[in-house]
Coordinates of C-alpha atoms in Angstrom, one line a residue:
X1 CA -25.5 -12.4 2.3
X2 CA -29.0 -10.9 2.2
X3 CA -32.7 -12.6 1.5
X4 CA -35.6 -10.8 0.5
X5 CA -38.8 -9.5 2.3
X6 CA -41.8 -8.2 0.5
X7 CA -41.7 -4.7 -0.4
X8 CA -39.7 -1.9 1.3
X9 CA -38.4 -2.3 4.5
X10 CA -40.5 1.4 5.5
X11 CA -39.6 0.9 9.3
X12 CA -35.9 0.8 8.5
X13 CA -36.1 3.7 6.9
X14 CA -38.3 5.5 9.8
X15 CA -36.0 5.3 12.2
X16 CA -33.1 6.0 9.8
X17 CA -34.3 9.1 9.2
X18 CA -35.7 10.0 13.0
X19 CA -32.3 9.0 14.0
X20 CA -30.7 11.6 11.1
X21 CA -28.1 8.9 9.6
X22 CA -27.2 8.5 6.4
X23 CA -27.2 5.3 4.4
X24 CA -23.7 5.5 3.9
X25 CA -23.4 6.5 7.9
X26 CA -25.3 3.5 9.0
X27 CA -23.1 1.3 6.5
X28 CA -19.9 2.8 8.2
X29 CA -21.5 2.7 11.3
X30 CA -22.1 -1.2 11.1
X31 CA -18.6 -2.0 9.7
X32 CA -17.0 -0.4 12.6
X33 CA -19.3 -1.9 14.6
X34 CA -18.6 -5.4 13.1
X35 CA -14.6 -4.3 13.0
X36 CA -14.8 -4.4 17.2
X37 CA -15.8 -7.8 17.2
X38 CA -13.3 -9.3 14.4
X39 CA -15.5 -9.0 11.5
X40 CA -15.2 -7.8 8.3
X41 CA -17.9 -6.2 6.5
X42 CA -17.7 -4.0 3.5
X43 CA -21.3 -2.5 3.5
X44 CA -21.8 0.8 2.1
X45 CA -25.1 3.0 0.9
X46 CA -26.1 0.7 -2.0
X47 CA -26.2 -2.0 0.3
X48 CA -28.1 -0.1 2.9
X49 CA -30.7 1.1 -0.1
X50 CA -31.3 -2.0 -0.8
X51 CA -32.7 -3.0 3.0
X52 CA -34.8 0.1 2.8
X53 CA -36.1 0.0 -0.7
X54 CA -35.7 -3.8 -1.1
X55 CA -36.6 -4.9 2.0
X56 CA -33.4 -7.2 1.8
X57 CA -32.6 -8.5 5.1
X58 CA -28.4 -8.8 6.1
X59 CA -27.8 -12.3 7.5
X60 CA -25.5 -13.3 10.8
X61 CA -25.2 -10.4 13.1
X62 CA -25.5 -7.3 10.5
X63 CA -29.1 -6.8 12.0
X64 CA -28.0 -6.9 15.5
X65 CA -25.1 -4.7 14.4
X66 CA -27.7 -2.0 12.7
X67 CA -29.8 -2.0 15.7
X68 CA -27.1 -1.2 18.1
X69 CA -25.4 1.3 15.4
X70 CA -28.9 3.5 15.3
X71 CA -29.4 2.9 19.1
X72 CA -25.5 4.6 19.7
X73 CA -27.2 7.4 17.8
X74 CA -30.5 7.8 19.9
X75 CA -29.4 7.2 22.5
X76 CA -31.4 3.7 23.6
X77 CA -31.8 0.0 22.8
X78 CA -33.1 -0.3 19.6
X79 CA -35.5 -3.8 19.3
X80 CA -35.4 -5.3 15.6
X81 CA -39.0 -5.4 15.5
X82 CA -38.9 -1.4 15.7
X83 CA -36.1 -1.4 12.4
X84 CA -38.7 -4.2 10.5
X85 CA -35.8 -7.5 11.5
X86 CA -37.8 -9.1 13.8
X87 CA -37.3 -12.3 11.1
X88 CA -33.3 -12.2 11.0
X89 CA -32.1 -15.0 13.4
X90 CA -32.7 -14.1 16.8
X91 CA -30.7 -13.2 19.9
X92 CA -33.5 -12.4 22.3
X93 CA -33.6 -9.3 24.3
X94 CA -33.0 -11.2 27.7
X95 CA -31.6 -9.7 30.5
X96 CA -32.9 -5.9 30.2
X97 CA -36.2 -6.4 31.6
X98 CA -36.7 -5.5 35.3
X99 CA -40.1 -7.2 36.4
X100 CA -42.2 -6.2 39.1
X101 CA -43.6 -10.0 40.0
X102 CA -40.3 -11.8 41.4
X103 CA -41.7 -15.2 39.3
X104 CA -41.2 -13.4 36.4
X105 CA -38.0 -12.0 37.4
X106 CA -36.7 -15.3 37.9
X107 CA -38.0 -16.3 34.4
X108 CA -35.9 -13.5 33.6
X109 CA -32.6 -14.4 34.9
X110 CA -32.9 -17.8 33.8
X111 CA -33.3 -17.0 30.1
X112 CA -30.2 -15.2 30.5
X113 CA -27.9 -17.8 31.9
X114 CA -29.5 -20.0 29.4
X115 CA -28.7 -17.7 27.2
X116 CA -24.9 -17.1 27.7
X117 CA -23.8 -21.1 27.3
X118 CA -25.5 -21.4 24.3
X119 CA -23.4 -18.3 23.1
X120 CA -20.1 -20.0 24.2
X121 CA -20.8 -23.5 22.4
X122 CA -21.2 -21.7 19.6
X123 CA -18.2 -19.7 19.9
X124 CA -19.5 -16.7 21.4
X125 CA -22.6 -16.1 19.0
X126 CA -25.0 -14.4 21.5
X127 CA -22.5 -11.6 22.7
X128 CA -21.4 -11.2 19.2
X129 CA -24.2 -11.0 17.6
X130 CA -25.1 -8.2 20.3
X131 CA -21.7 -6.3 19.7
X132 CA -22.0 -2.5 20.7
X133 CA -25.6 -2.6 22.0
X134 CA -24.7 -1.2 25.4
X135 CA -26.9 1.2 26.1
X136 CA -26.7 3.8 29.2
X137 CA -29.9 4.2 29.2
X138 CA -30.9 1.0 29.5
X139 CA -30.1 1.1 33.6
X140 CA -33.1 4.2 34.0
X141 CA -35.6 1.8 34.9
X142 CA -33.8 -0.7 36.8
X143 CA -32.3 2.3 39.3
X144 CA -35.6 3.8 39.9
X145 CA -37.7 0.6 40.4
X146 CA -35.1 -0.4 42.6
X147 CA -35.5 2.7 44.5
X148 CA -38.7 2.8 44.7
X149 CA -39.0 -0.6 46.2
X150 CA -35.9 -2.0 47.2
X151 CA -37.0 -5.2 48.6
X152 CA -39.8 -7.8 47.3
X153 CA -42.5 -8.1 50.1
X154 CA -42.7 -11.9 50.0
X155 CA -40.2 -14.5 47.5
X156 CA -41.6 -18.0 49.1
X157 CA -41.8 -20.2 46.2
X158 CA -44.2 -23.4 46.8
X159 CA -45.2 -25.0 43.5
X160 CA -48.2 -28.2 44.3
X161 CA -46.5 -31.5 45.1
X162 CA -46.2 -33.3 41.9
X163 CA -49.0 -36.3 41.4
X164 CA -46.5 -40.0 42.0
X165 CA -43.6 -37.9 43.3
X166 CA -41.6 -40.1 45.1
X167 CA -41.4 -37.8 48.6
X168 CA -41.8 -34.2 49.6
X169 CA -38.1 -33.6 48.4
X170 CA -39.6 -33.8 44.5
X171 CA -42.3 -31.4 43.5
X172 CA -44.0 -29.8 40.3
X173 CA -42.8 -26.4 39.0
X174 CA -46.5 -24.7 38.9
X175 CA -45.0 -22.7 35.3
X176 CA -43.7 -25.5 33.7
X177 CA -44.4 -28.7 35.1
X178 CA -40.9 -30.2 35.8
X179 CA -39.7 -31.6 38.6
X180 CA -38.2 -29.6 40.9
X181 CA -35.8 -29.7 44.5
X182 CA -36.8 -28.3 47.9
X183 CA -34.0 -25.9 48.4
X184 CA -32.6 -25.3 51.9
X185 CA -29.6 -23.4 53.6
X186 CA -27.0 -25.8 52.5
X187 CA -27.6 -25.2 48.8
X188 CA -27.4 -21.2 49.2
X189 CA -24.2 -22.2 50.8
X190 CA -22.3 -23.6 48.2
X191 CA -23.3 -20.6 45.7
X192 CA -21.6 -18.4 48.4
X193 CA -18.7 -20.4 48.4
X194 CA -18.8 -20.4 44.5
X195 CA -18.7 -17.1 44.3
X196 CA -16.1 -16.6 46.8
X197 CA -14.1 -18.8 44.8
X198 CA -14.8 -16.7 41.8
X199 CA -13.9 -13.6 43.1
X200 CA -10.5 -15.0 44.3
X201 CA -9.7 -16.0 40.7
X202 CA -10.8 -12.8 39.3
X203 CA -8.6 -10.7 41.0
X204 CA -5.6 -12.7 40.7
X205 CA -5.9 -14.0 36.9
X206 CA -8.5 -11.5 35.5
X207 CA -12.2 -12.0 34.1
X208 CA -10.8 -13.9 31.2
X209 CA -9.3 -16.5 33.0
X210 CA -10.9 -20.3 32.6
X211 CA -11.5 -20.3 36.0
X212 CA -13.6 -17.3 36.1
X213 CA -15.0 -18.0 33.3
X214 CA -16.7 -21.2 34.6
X215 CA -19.3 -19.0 37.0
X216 CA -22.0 -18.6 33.3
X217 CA -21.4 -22.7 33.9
X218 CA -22.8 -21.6 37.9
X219 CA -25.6 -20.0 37.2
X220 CA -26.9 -22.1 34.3
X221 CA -26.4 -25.3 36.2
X222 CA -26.8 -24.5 39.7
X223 CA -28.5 -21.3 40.5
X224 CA -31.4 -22.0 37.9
X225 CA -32.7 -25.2 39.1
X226 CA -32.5 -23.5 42.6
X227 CA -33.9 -19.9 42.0
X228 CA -37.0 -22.6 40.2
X229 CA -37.3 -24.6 43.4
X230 CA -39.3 -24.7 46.1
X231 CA -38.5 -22.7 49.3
X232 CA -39.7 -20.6 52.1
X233 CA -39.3 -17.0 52.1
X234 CA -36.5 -17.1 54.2
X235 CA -34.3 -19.5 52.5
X236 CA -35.6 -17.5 49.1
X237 CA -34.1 -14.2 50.4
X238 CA -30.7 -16.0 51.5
X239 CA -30.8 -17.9 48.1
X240 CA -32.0 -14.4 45.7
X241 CA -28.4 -12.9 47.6
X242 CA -26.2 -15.7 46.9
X243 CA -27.6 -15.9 42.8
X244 CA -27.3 -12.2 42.8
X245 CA -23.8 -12.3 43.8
X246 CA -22.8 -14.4 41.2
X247 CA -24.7 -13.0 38.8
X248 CA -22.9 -9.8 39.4
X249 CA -19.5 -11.4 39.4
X250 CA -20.2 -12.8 36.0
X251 CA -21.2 -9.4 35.0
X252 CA -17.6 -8.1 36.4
X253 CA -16.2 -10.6 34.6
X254 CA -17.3 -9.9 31.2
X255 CA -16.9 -5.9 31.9
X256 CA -13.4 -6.9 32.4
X257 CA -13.1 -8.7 29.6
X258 CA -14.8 -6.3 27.2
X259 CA -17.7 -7.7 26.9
X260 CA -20.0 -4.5 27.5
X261 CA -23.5 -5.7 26.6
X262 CA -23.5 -9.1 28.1
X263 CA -22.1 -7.5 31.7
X264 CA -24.9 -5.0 31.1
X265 CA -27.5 -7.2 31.1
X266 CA -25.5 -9.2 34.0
X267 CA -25.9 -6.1 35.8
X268 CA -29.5 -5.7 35.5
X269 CA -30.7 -9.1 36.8
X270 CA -28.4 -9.0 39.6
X271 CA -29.9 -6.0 40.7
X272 CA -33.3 -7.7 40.5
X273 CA -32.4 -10.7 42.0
X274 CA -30.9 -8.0 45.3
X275 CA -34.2 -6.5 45.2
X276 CA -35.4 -10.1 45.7
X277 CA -33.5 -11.2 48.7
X278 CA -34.1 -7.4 50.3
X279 CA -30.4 -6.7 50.6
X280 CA -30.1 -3.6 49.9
X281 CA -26.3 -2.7 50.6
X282 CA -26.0 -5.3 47.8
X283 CA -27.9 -3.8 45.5
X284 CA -26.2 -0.6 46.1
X285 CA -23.1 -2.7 45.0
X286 CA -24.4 -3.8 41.9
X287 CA -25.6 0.1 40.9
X288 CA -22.0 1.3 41.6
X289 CA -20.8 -1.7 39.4
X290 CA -23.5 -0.3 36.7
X291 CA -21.6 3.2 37.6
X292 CA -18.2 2.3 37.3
X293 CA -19.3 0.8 34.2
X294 CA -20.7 3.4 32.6
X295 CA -17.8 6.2 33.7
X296 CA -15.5 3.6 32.1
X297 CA -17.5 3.8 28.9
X298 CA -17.5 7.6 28.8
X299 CA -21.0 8.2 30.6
X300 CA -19.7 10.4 33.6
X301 CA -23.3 12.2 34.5
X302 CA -24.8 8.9 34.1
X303 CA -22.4 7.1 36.5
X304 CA -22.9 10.0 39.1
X305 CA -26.5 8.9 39.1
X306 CA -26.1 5.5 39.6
X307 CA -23.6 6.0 42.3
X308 CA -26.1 8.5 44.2
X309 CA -29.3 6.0 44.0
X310 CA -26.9 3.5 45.9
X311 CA -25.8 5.9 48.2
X312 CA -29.6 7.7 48.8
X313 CA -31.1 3.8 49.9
X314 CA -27.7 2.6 52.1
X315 CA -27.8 5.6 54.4
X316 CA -28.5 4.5 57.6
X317 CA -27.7 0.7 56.3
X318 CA -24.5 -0.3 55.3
X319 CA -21.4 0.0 57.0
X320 CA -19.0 2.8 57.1
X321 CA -16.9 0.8 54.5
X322 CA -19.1 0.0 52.1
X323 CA -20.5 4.1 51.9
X324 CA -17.0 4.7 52.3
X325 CA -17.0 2.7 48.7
X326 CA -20.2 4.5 47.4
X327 CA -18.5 7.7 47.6
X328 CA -15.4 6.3 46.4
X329 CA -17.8 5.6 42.8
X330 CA -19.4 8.8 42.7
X331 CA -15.5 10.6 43.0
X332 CA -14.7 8.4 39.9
X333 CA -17.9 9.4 37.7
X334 CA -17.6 12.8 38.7
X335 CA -13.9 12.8 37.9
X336 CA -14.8 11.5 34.5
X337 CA -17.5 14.2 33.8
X338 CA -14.7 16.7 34.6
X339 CA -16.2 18.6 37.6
X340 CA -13.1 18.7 40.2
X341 CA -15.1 20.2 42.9
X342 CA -18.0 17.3 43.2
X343 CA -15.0 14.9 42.7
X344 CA -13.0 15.8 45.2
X345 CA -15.9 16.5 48.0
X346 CA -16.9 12.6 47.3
X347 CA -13.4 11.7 47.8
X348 CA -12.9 13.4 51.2
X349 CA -16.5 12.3 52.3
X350 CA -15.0 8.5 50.9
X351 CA -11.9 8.9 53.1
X352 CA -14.1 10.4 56.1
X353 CA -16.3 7.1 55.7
X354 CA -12.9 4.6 55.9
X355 CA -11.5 6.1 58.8
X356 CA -14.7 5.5 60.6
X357 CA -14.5 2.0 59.3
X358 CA -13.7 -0.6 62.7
X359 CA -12.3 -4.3 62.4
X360 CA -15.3 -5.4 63.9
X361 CA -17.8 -4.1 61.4
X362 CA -20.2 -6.2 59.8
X363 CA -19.0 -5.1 56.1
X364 CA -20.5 -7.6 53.6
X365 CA -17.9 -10.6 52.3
X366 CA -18.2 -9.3 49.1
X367 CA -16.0 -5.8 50.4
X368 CA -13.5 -7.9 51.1
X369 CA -11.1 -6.2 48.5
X370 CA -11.7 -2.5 49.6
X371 CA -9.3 -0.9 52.1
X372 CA -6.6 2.2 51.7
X373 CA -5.0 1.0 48.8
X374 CA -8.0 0.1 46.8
X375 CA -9.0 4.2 47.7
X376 CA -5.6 5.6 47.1
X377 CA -5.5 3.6 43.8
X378 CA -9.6 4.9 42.4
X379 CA -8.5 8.5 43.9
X380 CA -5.3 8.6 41.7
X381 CA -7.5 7.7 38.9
X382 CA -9.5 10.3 39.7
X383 CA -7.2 12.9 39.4
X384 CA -5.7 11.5 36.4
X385 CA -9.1 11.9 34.3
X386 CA -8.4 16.0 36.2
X387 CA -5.6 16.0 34.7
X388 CA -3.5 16.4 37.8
X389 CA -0.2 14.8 37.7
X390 CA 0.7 15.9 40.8
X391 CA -2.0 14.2 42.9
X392 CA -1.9 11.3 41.0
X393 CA 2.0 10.3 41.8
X394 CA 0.8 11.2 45.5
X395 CA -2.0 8.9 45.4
X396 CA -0.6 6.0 43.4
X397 CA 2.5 5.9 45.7
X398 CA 0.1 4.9 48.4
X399 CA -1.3 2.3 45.9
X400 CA 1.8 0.6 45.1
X401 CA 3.0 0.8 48.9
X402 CA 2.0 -2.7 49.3
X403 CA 1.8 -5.3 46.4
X404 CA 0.0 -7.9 46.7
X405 CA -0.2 -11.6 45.3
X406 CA -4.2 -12.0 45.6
X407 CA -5.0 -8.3 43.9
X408 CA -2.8 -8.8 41.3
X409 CA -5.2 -7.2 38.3
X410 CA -5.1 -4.2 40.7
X411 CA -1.7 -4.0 41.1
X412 CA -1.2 -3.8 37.0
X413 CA -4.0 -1.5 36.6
X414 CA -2.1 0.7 39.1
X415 CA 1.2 0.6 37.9
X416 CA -0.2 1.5 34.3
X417 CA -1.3 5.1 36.1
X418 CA 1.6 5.5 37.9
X419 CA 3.4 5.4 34.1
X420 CA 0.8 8.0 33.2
X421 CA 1.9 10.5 36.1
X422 CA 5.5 10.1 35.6
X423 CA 4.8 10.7 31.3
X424 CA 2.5 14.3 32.3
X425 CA 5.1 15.3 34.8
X426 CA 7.9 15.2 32.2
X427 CA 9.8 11.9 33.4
X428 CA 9.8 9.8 30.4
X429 CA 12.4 7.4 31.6
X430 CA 10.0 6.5 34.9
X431 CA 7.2 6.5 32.9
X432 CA 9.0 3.5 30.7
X433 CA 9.5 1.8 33.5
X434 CA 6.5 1.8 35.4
X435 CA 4.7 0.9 32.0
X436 CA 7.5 -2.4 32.2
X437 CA 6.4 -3.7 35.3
X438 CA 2.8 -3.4 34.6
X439 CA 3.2 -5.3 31.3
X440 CA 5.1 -7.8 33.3
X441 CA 1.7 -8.0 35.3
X442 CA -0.2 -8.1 32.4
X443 CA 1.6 -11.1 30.9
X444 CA 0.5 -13.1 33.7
X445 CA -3.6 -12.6 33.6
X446 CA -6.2 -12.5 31.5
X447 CA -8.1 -9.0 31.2
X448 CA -9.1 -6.7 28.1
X449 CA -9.6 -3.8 30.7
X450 CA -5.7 -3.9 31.9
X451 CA -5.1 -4.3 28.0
X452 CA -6.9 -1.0 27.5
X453 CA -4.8 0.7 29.7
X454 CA -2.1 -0.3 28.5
X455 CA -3.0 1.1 25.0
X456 CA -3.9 4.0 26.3
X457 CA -0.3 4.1 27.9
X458 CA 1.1 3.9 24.4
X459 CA -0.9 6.0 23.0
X460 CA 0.2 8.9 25.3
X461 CA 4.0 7.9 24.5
X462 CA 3.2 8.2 20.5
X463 CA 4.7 11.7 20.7
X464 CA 7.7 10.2 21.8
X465 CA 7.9 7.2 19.4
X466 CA 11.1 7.6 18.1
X467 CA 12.8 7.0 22.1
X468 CA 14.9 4.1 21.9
X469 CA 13.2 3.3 25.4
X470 CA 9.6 3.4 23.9
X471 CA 10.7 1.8 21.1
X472 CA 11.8 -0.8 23.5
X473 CA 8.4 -0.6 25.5
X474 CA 6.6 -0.5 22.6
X475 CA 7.7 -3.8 21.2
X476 CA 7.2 -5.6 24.6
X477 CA 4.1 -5.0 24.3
X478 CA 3.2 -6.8 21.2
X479 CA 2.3 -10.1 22.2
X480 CA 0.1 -8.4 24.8
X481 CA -1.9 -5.8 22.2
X482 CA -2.1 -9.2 19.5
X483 CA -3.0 -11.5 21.6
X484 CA -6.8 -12.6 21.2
X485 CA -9.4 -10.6 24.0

């Protein structure tokens, strides 16, 4: 369904032509597009002619979809007001801005974790409206305003006492009038146990799982009226950390579930929100999750820069395990933009930094899941985007040395590489059964990433379809590859 504008949509066709796509390109474009997301749309040239010369406007997410389908092309977000659809319905561009001023930062992150239920109640609309609209180079500013100024100078936050308010506990927001709490220690406290809950899930049942699914519910009704309380700048910084936290876990979450664009913009605010509390080993953390990220989605050089600015501002700060980590990031973007030296000099300098890790080290809580086995298990991915089968089987033996029960996402993603080793080395039968056990894995949690890899898996065992034990594999994996993301 289409409505009319006045006269020729002329921006449209701008950009169109700036960005060198066809009308029939953009109407494939936009149907695959829509086809990642469940959709079906059956646009082709006449129907784009018509939103250039007609100025008709495509209703639901079509505009969304042609923004992000010409933004792939250039290489950036594309707004609707720069295509002429700044009228379709709106989903707002929250979440990519960066701010300077920290009250307009939390502005910022509030609009997006207001933002994110009202997608869910209505069955996902936000994110779906925004399918495919991650953008790389959307991360440029945050990564060098964060490295420029890493920390906010002061966060206190003491809006006037509201006129009638029963005690100092309520006051007035000074933006908006509302009432709102005096925030102290004991608040920041249950966030970090939130998110420590969170995290527990998410390794053991995936990003998908209900129970990880309830930290949007967090932020939206906790962290927001806190982050628009009243505090001092010391309770602030402790609170920005704990919001930031979660706000990156929810941007895990829907990375690992597929959900690109909303883990993007996830991504972005928690890195504001680090900036904010002037933890800086965090915010390193957040820029290698904006790294792994991007290597994941095919943007190696990209994902060695975002490894490096959280390496350039943690040395000196963090602990031997967490650079240890750093490095560990920059081996896996490297690895994905093919250059074998540069990948394996991060890995050695990764391994250097965990041998120098100690017991007694103040590594952050949120490290908690990095030792040997988490290095063995990125370095054998590494090696597997080299294309070296040999290191691979080395490394993911080391992996797989000891399973765990609280990892156990990990332990599927793992085995799933393994198979891959075995298959390039020329053992099909190992390969099959490695790829068992990791489906048996897979059954059990809830994860679009591990299903990936698993298709991926297939796909490398197409050649040797006709197996009786691929065949076999093969329709094991079914309810897995139908099942909804």
């Amino acid at each position: 369904m289409s409505r009319e504008q006045r006269g020729p949509n002329e921006k449209l066709g701008a950009v169109l032509a700036l960005a060198g796509i066809s009308n029939a390109g953009l109407a494939r474009r936009v149907n695959d597009l829509g086809s990642q997301r469940g959709l079906t749309l059956r646009y082709d040239k006449t129907s784009v002619a018509r939103w250039v010369s007609k100025g008709m406007v495509p209703q639901g997410a079509a505009p969304h979809l042609i923004a992000a389908a010409i933004g792939q092309k250039l290489g950036r977000p594309v707004p609707l007001h720069e295509i002429g659809l700044a009228d379709a319905d709106p989903a707002p561009e929250v979440g990519l801005a960066f701010p300077r001023d920290v009250r307009a930062a939390v502005k910022s992150a509030t609009e997006l974790y207001r933002l994110d239920l009202a997608g869910r109640r209505a069955g996902g609309g936000i994110w779906q409206s925004l399918a495919g609209s991650f953008a790389v180079s959307a991360y440029a500013t945050p990564a060098s305003r964060w490295l420029i100024t890493p920390a906010d100078s002061s966060v206190a936050r003491e809006p006037h006492v509201a006129e009638g308010a029963a005690g100092p506990e309520s006051t007035d927001s000074a933006e908006d009038g509302a009432k709102v709490q005096k925030v102290g220690h004991s608040d920041v406290q249950k966030l970090r146990e939130a998110a420590e809950d969170a995290r527990r899930w998410d390794s053991k049942y995936g990003g998908g799982d209900w129970r990880s699914s309830m930290v949007p519910e967090c932020l939206r009704v906790e962290a927001a009226p806190l982050l628009l309380g009243s505090y001092s700048d010391e309770v602030g910084r402790s609170l920005f950390g704990a919001a930031a936290e979660l706000t990156r876990l929810a941007g895990w979450m829907a990375f690992d579930t597929g959900q690109q664009e909303a883990a993007q913009r996830y991504y972005i605010q928690a890195l504001r929100l680090a900036r904010a509390a002037a933890d800086v080993p965090l915010g390193g953390y957040v820029l290698a999750s904006m790294s792994l990220q991007a290597t994941y989605r095919g943007f190696g050089d990209e994902g060695v820069d975002l490894a490096q600015a959280a390496l350039e501002r943690n040395r000196g700060l963090a602990t031997a395990r967490t650079m240890s980590f750093f490095r560990l990031v920059e081996a896996r973007a490297h690895a994905r933009a093919g250059d074998a030296q540069a990948a394996g000099a991060a890995l050695r300098a990764a391994e250097g930094w965990l041998e120098r890790a100690r017991d007694g080290d103040s590594d952050p809580s949120w490290l908690g899941f990095y030792s040997y086995d988490r290095f063995a298990a990125d370095a054998a991915e590494c090696y597997r985007d080299l294309k070296a089968p040999r290191q691979v089987r080395r490394f993911t033996e080391q992996a797989l040395s000891r399973p765990t029960e609280e990892f156990v996402r990990s332990h599927g993603l793992r085995l799933v590489v393994s198979a891959v080793a075995e298959l390039e080395s020329g053992n099909l039968d190992a390969a099959c059964e490695q790829g068992t056990r990791a489906l048996e894995v897979a059954g059990r949690i809830s994860s679009a990433r591990t299903t990936e890899y698993v298709k991926d898996l297939l796909h490398r065992l197409e050649p040797y379809g006709d197996e009786p034990r691929v065949v076999e594999l093969r329709e094991r994996a079914r309810p897995l590859l139908v099942a909804p993301a």
